[in-house]
Coordinates of C-alpha atoms in Angstrom, one line a residue:
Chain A
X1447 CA 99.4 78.3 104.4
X1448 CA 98.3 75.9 107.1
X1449 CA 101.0 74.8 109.5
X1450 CA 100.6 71.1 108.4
X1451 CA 98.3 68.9 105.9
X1452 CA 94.9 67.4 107.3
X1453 CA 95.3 64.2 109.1
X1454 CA 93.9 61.5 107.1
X1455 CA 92.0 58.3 108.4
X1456 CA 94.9 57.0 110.3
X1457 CA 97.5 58.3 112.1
X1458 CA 99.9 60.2 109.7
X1459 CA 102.9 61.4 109.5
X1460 CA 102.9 65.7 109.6
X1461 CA 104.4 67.7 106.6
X1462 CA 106.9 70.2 107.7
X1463 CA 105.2 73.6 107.5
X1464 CA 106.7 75.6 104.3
X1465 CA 106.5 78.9 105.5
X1466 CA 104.7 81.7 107.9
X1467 CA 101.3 82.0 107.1
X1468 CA 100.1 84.2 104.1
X1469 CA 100.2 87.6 105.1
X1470 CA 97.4 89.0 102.6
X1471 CA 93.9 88.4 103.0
X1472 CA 93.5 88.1 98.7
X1473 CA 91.0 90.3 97.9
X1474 CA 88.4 88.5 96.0
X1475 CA 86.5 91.1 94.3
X1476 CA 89.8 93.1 93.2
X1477 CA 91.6 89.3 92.3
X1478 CA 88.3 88.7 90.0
X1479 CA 86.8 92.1 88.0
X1480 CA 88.6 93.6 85.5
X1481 CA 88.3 97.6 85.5
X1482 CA 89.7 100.0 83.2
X1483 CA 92.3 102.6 84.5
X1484 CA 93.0 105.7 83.7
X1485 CA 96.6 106.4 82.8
X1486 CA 97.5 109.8 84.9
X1487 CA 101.4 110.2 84.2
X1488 CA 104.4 108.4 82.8
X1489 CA 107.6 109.1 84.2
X1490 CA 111.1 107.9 83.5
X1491 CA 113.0 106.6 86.6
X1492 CA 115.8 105.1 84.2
X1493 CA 117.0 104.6 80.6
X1494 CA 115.4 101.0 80.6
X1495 CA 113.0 101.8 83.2
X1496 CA 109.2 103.9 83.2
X1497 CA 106.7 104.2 86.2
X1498 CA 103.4 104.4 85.1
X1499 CA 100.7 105.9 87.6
X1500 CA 97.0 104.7 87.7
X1501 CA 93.8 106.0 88.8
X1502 CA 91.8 102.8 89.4
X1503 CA 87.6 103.5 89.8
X1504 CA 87.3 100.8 91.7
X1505 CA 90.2 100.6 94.6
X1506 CA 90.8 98.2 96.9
X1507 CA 94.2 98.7 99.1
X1508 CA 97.1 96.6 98.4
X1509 CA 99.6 95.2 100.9
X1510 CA 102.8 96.1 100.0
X1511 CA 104.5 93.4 97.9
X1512 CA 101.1 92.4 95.9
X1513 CA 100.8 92.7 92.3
X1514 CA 98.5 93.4 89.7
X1515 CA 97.3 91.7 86.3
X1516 CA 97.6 94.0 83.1
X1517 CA 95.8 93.0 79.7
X1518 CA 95.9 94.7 76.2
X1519 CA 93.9 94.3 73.7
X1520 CA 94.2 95.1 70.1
X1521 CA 91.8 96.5 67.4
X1522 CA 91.4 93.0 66.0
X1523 CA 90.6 91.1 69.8
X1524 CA 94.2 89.7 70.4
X1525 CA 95.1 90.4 73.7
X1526 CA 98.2 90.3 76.1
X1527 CA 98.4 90.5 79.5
X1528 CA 101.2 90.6 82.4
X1529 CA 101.5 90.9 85.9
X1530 CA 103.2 93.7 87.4
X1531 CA 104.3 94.2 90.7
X1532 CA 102.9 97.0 92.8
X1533 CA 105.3 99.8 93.2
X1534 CA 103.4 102.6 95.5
X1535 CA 102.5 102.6 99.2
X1536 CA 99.0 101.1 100.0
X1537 CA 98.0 104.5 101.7
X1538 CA 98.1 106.1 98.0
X1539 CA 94.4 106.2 97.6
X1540 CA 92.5 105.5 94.1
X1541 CA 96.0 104.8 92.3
X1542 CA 99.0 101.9 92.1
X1543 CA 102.1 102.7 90.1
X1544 CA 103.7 99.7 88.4
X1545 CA 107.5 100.3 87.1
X1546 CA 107.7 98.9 84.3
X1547 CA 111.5 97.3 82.6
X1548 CA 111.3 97.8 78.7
X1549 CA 112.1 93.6 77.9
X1550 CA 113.5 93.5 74.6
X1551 CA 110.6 92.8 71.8
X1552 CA 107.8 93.1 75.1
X1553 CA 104.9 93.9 73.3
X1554 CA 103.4 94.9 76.7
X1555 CA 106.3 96.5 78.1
X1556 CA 107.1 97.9 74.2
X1557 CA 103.4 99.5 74.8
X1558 CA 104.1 100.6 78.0
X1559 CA 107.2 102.8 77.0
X1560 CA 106.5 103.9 73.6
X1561 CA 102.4 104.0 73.8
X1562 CA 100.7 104.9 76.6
X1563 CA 100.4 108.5 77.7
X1564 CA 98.3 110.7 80.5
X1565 CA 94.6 109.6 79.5
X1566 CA 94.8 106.3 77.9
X1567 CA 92.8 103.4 79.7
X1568 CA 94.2 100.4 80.6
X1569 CA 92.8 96.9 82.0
X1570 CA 94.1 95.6 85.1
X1571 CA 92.6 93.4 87.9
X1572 CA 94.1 92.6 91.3
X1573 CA 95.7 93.5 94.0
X1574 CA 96.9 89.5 93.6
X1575 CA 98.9 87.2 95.5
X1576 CA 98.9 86.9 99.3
X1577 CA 101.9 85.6 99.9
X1578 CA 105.0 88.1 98.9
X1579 CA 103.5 90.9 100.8
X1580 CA 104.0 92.6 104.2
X1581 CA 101.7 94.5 106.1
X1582 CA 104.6 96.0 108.0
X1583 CA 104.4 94.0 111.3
X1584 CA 107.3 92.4 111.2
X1585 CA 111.0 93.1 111.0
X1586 CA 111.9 92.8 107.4
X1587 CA 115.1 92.4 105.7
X1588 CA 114.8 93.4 101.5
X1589 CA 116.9 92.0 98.8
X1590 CA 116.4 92.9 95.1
X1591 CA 118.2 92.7 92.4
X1592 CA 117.5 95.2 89.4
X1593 CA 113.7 95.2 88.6
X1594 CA 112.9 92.9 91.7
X1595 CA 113.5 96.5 93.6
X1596 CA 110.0 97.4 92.8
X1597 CA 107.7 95.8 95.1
X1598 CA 110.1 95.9 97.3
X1599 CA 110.1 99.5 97.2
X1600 CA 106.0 99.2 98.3
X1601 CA 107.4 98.2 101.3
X1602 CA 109.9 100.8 102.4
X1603 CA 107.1 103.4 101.0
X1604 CA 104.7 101.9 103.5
X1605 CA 106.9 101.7 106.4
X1606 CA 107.6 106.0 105.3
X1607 CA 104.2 106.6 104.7
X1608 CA 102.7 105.2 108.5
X1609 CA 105.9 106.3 110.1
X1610 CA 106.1 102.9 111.3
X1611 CA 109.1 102.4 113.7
X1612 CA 109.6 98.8 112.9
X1613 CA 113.3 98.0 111.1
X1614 CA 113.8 97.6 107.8
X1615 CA 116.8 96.4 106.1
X1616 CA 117.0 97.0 102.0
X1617 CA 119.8 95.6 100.2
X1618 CA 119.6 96.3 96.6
X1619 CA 121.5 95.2 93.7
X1620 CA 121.7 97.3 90.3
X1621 CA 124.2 96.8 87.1
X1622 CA 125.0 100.7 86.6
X1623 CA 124.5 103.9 88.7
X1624 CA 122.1 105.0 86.3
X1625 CA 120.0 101.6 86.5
X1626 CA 119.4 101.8 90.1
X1627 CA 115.4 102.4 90.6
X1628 CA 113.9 105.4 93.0
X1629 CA 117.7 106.6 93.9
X1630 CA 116.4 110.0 95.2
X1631 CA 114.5 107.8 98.0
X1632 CA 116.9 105.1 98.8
X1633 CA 118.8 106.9 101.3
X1634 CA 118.2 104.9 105.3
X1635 CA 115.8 107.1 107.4
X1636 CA 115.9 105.9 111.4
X1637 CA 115.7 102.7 111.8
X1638 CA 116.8 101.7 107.9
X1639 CA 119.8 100.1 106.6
X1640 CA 120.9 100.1 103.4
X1641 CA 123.3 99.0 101.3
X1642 CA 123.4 99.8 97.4
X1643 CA 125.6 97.2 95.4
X1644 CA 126.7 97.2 92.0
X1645 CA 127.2 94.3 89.6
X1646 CA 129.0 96.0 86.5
X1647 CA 130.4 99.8 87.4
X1648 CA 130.2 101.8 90.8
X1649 CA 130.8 105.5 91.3
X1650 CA 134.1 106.3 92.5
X1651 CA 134.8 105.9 95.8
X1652 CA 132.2 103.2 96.3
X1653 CA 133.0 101.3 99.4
X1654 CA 131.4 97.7 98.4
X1655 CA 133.3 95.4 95.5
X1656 CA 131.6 95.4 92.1
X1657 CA 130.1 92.2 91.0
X1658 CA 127.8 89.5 92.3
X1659 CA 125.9 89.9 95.6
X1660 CA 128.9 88.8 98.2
X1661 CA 128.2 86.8 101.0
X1662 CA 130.2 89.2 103.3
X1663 CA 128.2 92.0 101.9
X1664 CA 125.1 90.4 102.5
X1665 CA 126.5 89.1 106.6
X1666 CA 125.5 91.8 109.1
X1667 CA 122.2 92.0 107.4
X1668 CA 121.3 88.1 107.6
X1669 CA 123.1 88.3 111.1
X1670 CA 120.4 91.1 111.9
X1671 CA 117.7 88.4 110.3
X1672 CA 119.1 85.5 112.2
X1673 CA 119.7 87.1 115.7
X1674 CA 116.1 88.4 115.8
X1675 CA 113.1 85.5 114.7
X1676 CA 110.7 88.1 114.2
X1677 CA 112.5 89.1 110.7
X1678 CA 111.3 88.1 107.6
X1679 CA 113.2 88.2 104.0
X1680 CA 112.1 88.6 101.1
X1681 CA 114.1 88.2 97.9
X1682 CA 113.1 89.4 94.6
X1683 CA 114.7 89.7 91.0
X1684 CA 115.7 87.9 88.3
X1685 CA 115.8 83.8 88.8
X1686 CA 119.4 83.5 88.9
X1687 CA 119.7 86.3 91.2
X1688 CA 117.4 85.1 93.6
X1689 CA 118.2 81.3 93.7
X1690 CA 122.0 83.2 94.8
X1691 CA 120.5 85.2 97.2
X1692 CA 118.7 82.4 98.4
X1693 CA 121.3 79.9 98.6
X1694 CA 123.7 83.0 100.4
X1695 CA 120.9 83.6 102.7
X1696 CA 120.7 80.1 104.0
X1697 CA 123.9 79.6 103.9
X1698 CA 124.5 82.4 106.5
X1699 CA 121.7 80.7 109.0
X1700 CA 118.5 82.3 107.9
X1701 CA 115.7 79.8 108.2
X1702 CA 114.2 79.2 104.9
X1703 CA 110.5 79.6 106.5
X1704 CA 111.2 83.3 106.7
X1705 CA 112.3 83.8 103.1
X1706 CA 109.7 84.3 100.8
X1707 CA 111.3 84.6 97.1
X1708 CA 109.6 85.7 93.9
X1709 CA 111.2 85.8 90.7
X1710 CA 110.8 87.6 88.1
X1711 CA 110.9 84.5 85.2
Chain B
X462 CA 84.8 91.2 77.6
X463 CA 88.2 93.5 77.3
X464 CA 87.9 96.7 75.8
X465 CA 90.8 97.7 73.2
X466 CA 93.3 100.0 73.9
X467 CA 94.5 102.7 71.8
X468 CA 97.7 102.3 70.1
X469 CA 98.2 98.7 71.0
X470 CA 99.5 96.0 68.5
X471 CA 100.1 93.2 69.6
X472 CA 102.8 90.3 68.4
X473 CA 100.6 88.5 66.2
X474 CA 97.0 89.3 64.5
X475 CA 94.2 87.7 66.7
X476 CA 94.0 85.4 63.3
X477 CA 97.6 84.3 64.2
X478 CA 97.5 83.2 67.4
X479 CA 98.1 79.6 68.3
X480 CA 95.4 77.3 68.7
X481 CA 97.2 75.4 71.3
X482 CA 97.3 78.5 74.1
X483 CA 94.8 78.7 76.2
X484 CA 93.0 82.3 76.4
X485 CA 95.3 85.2 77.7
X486 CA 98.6 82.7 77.5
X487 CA 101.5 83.3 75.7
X488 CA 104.1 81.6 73.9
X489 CA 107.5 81.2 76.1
X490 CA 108.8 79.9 73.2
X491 CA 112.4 78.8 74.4
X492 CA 112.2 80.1 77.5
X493 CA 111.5 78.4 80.8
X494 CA 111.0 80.9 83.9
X495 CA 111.1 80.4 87.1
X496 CA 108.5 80.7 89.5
X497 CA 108.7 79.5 93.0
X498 CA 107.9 81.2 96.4
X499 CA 110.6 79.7 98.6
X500 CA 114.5 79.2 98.6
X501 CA 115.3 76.6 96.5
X502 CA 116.3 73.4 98.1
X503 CA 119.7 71.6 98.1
X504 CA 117.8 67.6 97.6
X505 CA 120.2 65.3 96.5
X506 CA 118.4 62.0 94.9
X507 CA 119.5 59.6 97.8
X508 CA 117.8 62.0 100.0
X509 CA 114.7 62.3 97.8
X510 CA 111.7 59.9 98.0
X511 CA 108.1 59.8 97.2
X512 CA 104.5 58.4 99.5
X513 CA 101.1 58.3 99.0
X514 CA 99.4 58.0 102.4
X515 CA 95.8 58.8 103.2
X516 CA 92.8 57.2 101.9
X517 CA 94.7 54.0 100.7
X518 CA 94.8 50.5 101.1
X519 CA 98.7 50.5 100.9
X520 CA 100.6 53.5 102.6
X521 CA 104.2 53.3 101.0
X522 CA 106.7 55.1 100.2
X523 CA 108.9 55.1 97.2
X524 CA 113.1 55.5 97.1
X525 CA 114.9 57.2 94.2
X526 CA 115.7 53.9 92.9
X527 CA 112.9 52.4 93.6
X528 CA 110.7 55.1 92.1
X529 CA 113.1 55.1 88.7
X530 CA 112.5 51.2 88.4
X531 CA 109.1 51.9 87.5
X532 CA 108.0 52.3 83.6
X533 CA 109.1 55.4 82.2
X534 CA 106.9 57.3 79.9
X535 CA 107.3 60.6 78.2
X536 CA 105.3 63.8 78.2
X537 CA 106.0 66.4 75.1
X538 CA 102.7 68.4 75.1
X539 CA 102.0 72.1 76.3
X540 CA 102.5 73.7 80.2
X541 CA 101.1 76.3 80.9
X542 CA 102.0 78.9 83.7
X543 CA 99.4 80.9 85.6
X544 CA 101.3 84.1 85.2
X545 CA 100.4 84.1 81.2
X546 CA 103.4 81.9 79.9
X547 CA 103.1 78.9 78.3
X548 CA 105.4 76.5 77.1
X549 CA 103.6 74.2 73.6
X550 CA 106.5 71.6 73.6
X551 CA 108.2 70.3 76.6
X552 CA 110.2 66.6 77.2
X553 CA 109.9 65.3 80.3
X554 CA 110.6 61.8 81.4
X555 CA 108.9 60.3 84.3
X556 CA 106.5 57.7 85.9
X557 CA 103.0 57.7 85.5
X558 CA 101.0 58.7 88.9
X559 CA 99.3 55.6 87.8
X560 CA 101.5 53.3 88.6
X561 CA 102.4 54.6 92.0
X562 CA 98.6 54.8 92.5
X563 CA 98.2 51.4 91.3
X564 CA 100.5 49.6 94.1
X565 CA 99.0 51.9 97.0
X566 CA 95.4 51.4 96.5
X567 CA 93.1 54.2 96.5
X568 CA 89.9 53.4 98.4
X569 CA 86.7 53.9 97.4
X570 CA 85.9 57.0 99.0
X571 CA 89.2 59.0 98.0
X572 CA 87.9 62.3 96.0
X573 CA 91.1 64.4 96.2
X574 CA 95.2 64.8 97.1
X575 CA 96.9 67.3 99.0
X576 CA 100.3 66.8 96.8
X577 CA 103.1 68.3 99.1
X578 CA 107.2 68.8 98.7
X579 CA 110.3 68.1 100.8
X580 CA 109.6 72.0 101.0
X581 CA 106.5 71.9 102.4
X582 CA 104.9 73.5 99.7
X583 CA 101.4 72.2 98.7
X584 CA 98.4 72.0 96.7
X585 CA 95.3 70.5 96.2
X586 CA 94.0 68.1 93.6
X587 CA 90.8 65.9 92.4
X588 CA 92.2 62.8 92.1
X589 CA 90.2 62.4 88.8
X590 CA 93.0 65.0 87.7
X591 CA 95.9 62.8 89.0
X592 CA 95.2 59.9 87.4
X593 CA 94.0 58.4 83.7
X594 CA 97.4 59.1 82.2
X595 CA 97.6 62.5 82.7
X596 CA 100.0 63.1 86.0
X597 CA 103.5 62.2 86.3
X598 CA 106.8 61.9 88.8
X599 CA 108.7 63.5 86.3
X600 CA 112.8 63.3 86.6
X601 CA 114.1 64.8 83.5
X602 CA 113.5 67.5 81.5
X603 CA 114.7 67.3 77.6
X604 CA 116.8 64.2 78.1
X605 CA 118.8 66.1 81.3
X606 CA 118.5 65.7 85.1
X607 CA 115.3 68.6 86.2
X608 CA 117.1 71.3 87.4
X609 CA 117.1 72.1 91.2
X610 CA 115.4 75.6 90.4
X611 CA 112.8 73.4 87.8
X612 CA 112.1 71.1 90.9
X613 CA 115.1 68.8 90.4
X614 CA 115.3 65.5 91.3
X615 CA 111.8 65.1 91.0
X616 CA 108.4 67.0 90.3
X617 CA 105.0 66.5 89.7
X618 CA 104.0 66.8 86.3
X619 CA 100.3 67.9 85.7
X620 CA 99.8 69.7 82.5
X621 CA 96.6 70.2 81.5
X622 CA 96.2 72.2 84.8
X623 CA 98.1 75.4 85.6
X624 CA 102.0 74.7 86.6
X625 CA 101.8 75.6 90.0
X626 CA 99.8 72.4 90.2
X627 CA 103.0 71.1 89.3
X628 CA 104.7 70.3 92.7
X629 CA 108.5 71.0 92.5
X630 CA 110.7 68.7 94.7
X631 CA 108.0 66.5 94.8
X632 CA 107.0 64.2 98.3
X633 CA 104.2 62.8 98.3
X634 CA 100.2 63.2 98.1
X635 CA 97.9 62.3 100.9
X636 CA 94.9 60.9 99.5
X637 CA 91.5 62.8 100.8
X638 CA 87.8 62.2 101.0
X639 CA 87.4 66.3 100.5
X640 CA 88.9 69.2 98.7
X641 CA 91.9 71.2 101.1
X642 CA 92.8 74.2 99.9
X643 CA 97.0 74.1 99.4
X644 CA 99.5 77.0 99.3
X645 CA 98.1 79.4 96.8
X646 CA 94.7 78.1 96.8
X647 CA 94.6 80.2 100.8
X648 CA 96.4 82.8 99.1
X649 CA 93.5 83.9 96.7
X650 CA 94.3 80.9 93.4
X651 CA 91.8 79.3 92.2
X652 CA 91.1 75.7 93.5
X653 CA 91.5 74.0 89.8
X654 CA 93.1 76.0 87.9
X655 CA 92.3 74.6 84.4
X656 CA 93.7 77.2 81.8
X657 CA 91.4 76.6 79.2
X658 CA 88.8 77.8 81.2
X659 CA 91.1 80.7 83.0
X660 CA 90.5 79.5 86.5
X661 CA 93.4 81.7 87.5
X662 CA 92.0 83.2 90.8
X663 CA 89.0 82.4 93.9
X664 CA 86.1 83.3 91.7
X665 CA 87.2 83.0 88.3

C-alpha cells in the first residue's frame, strides 16, 4: 500500500493512507505454479478440527499469516479449490500445515477429513497474500475467534521458533474447551500474554465470563496496543466475530491503520 | 492442467457444473461472505460522498442526495469473489458510473482510475472497465440499505471483474493517464482480475 494515490495533473486532494505498508514481498513464482504435495500426516487437533502436513517440492518460505490455494480435482475434470491459511512456522523447511474446520457438506474440507491420508498428492499454489502477515518486527497483539486461530498461530510459532524477544499478545476465542485449536502450545512463554475466552462452556474455575468477546476482556490488551504505536493487530475469524472485534478494538483507541482483519467468509 | 486426486468427488459431475461460473469458482448459493482487510467503518450517509478528480474536465464531487438523485438502474447478474465464491444472482440498486462520468468529463488522455474508499482502501482500473454500462455506485443490495460490512452506504459495483474490484464504502476515482497498482495489486493480485480468464494473482 502506497501511503497516498498519485497526484494527478493538478493539484489534488491526498487520500488518507489505509493502512501500514504490506508486510510480504508476494512471491511470484509460489503465487503462480501449481505443484503437487505430498500428504505426510493427518492429525486430529479437535472433533471438528484436522491439521494436515505437507511436503511441498518446490518451497518457498511463508511469512507468518499468508495462505495457500488448494484445488481438487475429480476423475471426471471438476475441480474445487480453497484457500487455507498457513498454520506452521516459516522456519519449517519443505512443508506448511493447513488446519483444516470440517464445514458442513465441504466437499473440500469433507475430503480433507474423511479422504486424504499419508501419501495422497494434493495441488496447492502460494504462499498468497501480502498483507495479513507479519515478519515478526513489530509488536503484535492476536485476536481470533475459533478457526481464525490458525494463522495466527504461524505467528506465535515464528516468534518460538527464532526466539524472537519481541511481545506478543494472543487473545483467542473458542466455543468449548475441546474446540480450542493447539491447546498444548497456548500457554505465554516470556514476553507472551494470553488470554483464552470461551463463548458457550468454560472449565470450572475459569476466571473470564462465558460469552461474547467483552470489551473489558479485551482492555489491557488494546491499552498495551494503544500505549505503544509500534503494535500491530490483527483480527481473524468468522465475519461477525471480527467486525465485533473490530468495532471493540476501535472503540478502545486502537487506530484502525494498525488493524489488519481477515475473515473467514 | 490439474492432476486428479484420489478419492475426490466433487459436489457436482464436471457435466453439472454451471455454465455461468467462471473456471475454479463456486456457487455461494445464498450465502454472501465477507471479505475485507480493515475494520469496518462507522459511515453514516450524510457523512458519505462520492468525486471523480484527475484527468477531467469537471472535478466534482457528489453528496448522498445528490448522488441518489441520479437515475437508478438495477444489476441482477453474477459476482464473483477471488477467493473461489461466486454469487449467479445478486440485486443491487445503484447509479451507473456513466452518469457520474458523464457530468465530470473525462479527457482525452484518461486510460485508467485509482478507485479509493473513505477507508483508504484502493484499486486500480482501465477506465474501459468502468464505463459502457458495466460499473455502478451501488446503494442497495436486494431492495435493503448495503450493509456496513457489504460496504454500506455505498460501493462500487464492477462485476464482470473479481469483487475486490468492487470498492466497499466507496469515495471516489481519480482519473489516470497510466495503470497504478492499488491495495492488493502491491500485494501480489493480479492487475485485472477478470475471472473468466483466472487473473487471480501477478502472473496469472
Amino acid at each position: 500500500m502506497t501511503d497516498s494515490i498519485p497526484a494527478g495533473p493538478v493539484n489534488l486532494p491526498p487520500i488518507p493512507a489505509f493502512a501500514a505498508p504490506g508486510r510480504a514481498a508476494p512471491s511470484l513464482r509460489g503465487s503462480v505454479d501449481w505443484q503437487s504435495a505430498t500428504v505426510v500426516e493427518v492429525r486430529r487437533e479437535t472433533p471438528n478440527a484436522v491439521t494436515v502436513r505437507l511436503a511441498l517440492p518446490v518451497w518457498h518460505a511463508h511469512v507468518a499469516g499468508q495462505h495457500y490455494m488448494l484445488r481438487l480435482t475429480a476423475a471426471d475434470g471438476y475441480t474445487a479449490q480453497r484457500h487455507y491459511s498457513v498454520a506452521s512456522a516459516p522456519d519449517d523447511e519443505g512443508h506448511i500445515e493447513f488446519t483444516v474446520d470440517r464445514m458442513p457438506g465441504g466437499e473440500v474440507s469433507g475430503f480433507v477429513h474423511d479422504v486424504a491420508r499419508p501419501g495422497d498428492t494434493l495441488e496447492v499454489r502460494g504462499p498468497l497474500g501480502g498483507f495479513f502477515a507479519w515478519p515478526g518486527d513489530r509488536p503484535v497483539l492476536l485476536v481470533a475467534g475459533g478457526s481464525g486461530l490458525v494463522p495466527l498461530m504461524a505467528m506465535v510459532r515464528h516468534r518460538r521458533r527464532r526466539a524472537l524477544t519481541v511481545p506478543l499478545r494472543l487473545v483467542a476465542c473458542a466455543r468449548t474447551p475441546q474446540d480450542l485449536l493447539y491447546a498444548a502450545e497456548l500457554a505465554p512463554l516470556p514476553g507472551e500474554e494470553h488470554t483464552v475466552l470461551y463463548s458457550r462452556a468454560a472449565p470450572p474455575g475459569y476466571p473470564h465470563p462465558v460469552g461474547r468477546l467483552a470489551a473489558d476482556t479485551l482492555a489491557p490488551h488494546a491499552a498495551a496496543a494503544v500505549a505503544d504505536e509500534r503494535y500491530e493487530v490483527f483480527v481473524c475469524g468468522s465475519t461477525g466475530f471480527a467486525e465485533h472485534a473490530g468495532r471493540l478494538l476501535t472503540a478502545a483507541g486502537v487506530p484502525t491503520t494498525r488493524i489488519r482483519v481477515e475473515r473467514f467468509g | 492442467m490439474s492432476s486428479t486426486t484420489r478419492g475426490f468427488v466433487g459436489r457436482h459431475t464436471a457435466a453439472e457444473r454451471d455454465p455461468r461460473l467462471p473456471p475454479g469458482q463456486y456457487d455461494a448459493r445464498h450465502d454472501f461472505p465477507v471479505l475485507s482487510a480493515e475494520v469496518t467503518p462507522e459511515l453514516a450517509p450524510a457523512d458519505w460522498s462520492f468525486r471523480i478528480d484527475g484527468l477531467v474536465d469537471r472535478p466534482r464531487s457528489w453528496s448522498w442526495d445528490q448522488a441518489r438523485a441520479l437515475p437508478r438502474e438495477r444489476y441482477d447478474g453474477p459476482i464473483h469473489c477471488v477467493t473461489s465464491w461466486s454469487k449467479l444472482s445478486t440485486d443491487f440498486t445503484g447509479v451507473s458510473l456513466d452518469a457520474f462520468l458523464a457530468e465530470a468529463g473525462p479527457r482525452a488522455g484518461a486510460t485508467h482510475a485509482v478507485a479509493f474508499s473513505h477507508t483508504g482502501y484502493t484499486t486500480n482500473l482501465a477506465l474501459a472497465d468502468l464505463t459502457g454500462g458495466r460499473a455502478w455506485i451501488a446503494f442497495d443490495f436486494e431492495g435493503e440499505p448495503l450493509t456496513p460490512a457489504h460496504g454500506g452506504p455505498a460501493r462500487l459495483l464492477v462485476p464482470h471483474l473479481y469483487f475486490w474490484k468492487s470498492v466497499k464504502w466507496i469515495a471516489g476515482l481519480r482519473l489516470l493517464d497510466h495503470d497504478e497498482p492499488g491495495f492488493w495489486e502491491v500485494n501480489g493480485y493480479h492487475h485485472r482480475g477478470d475471472p473468466w480468464a483466472e487473473e487471480r494473482y501477478s502472473g496469472d
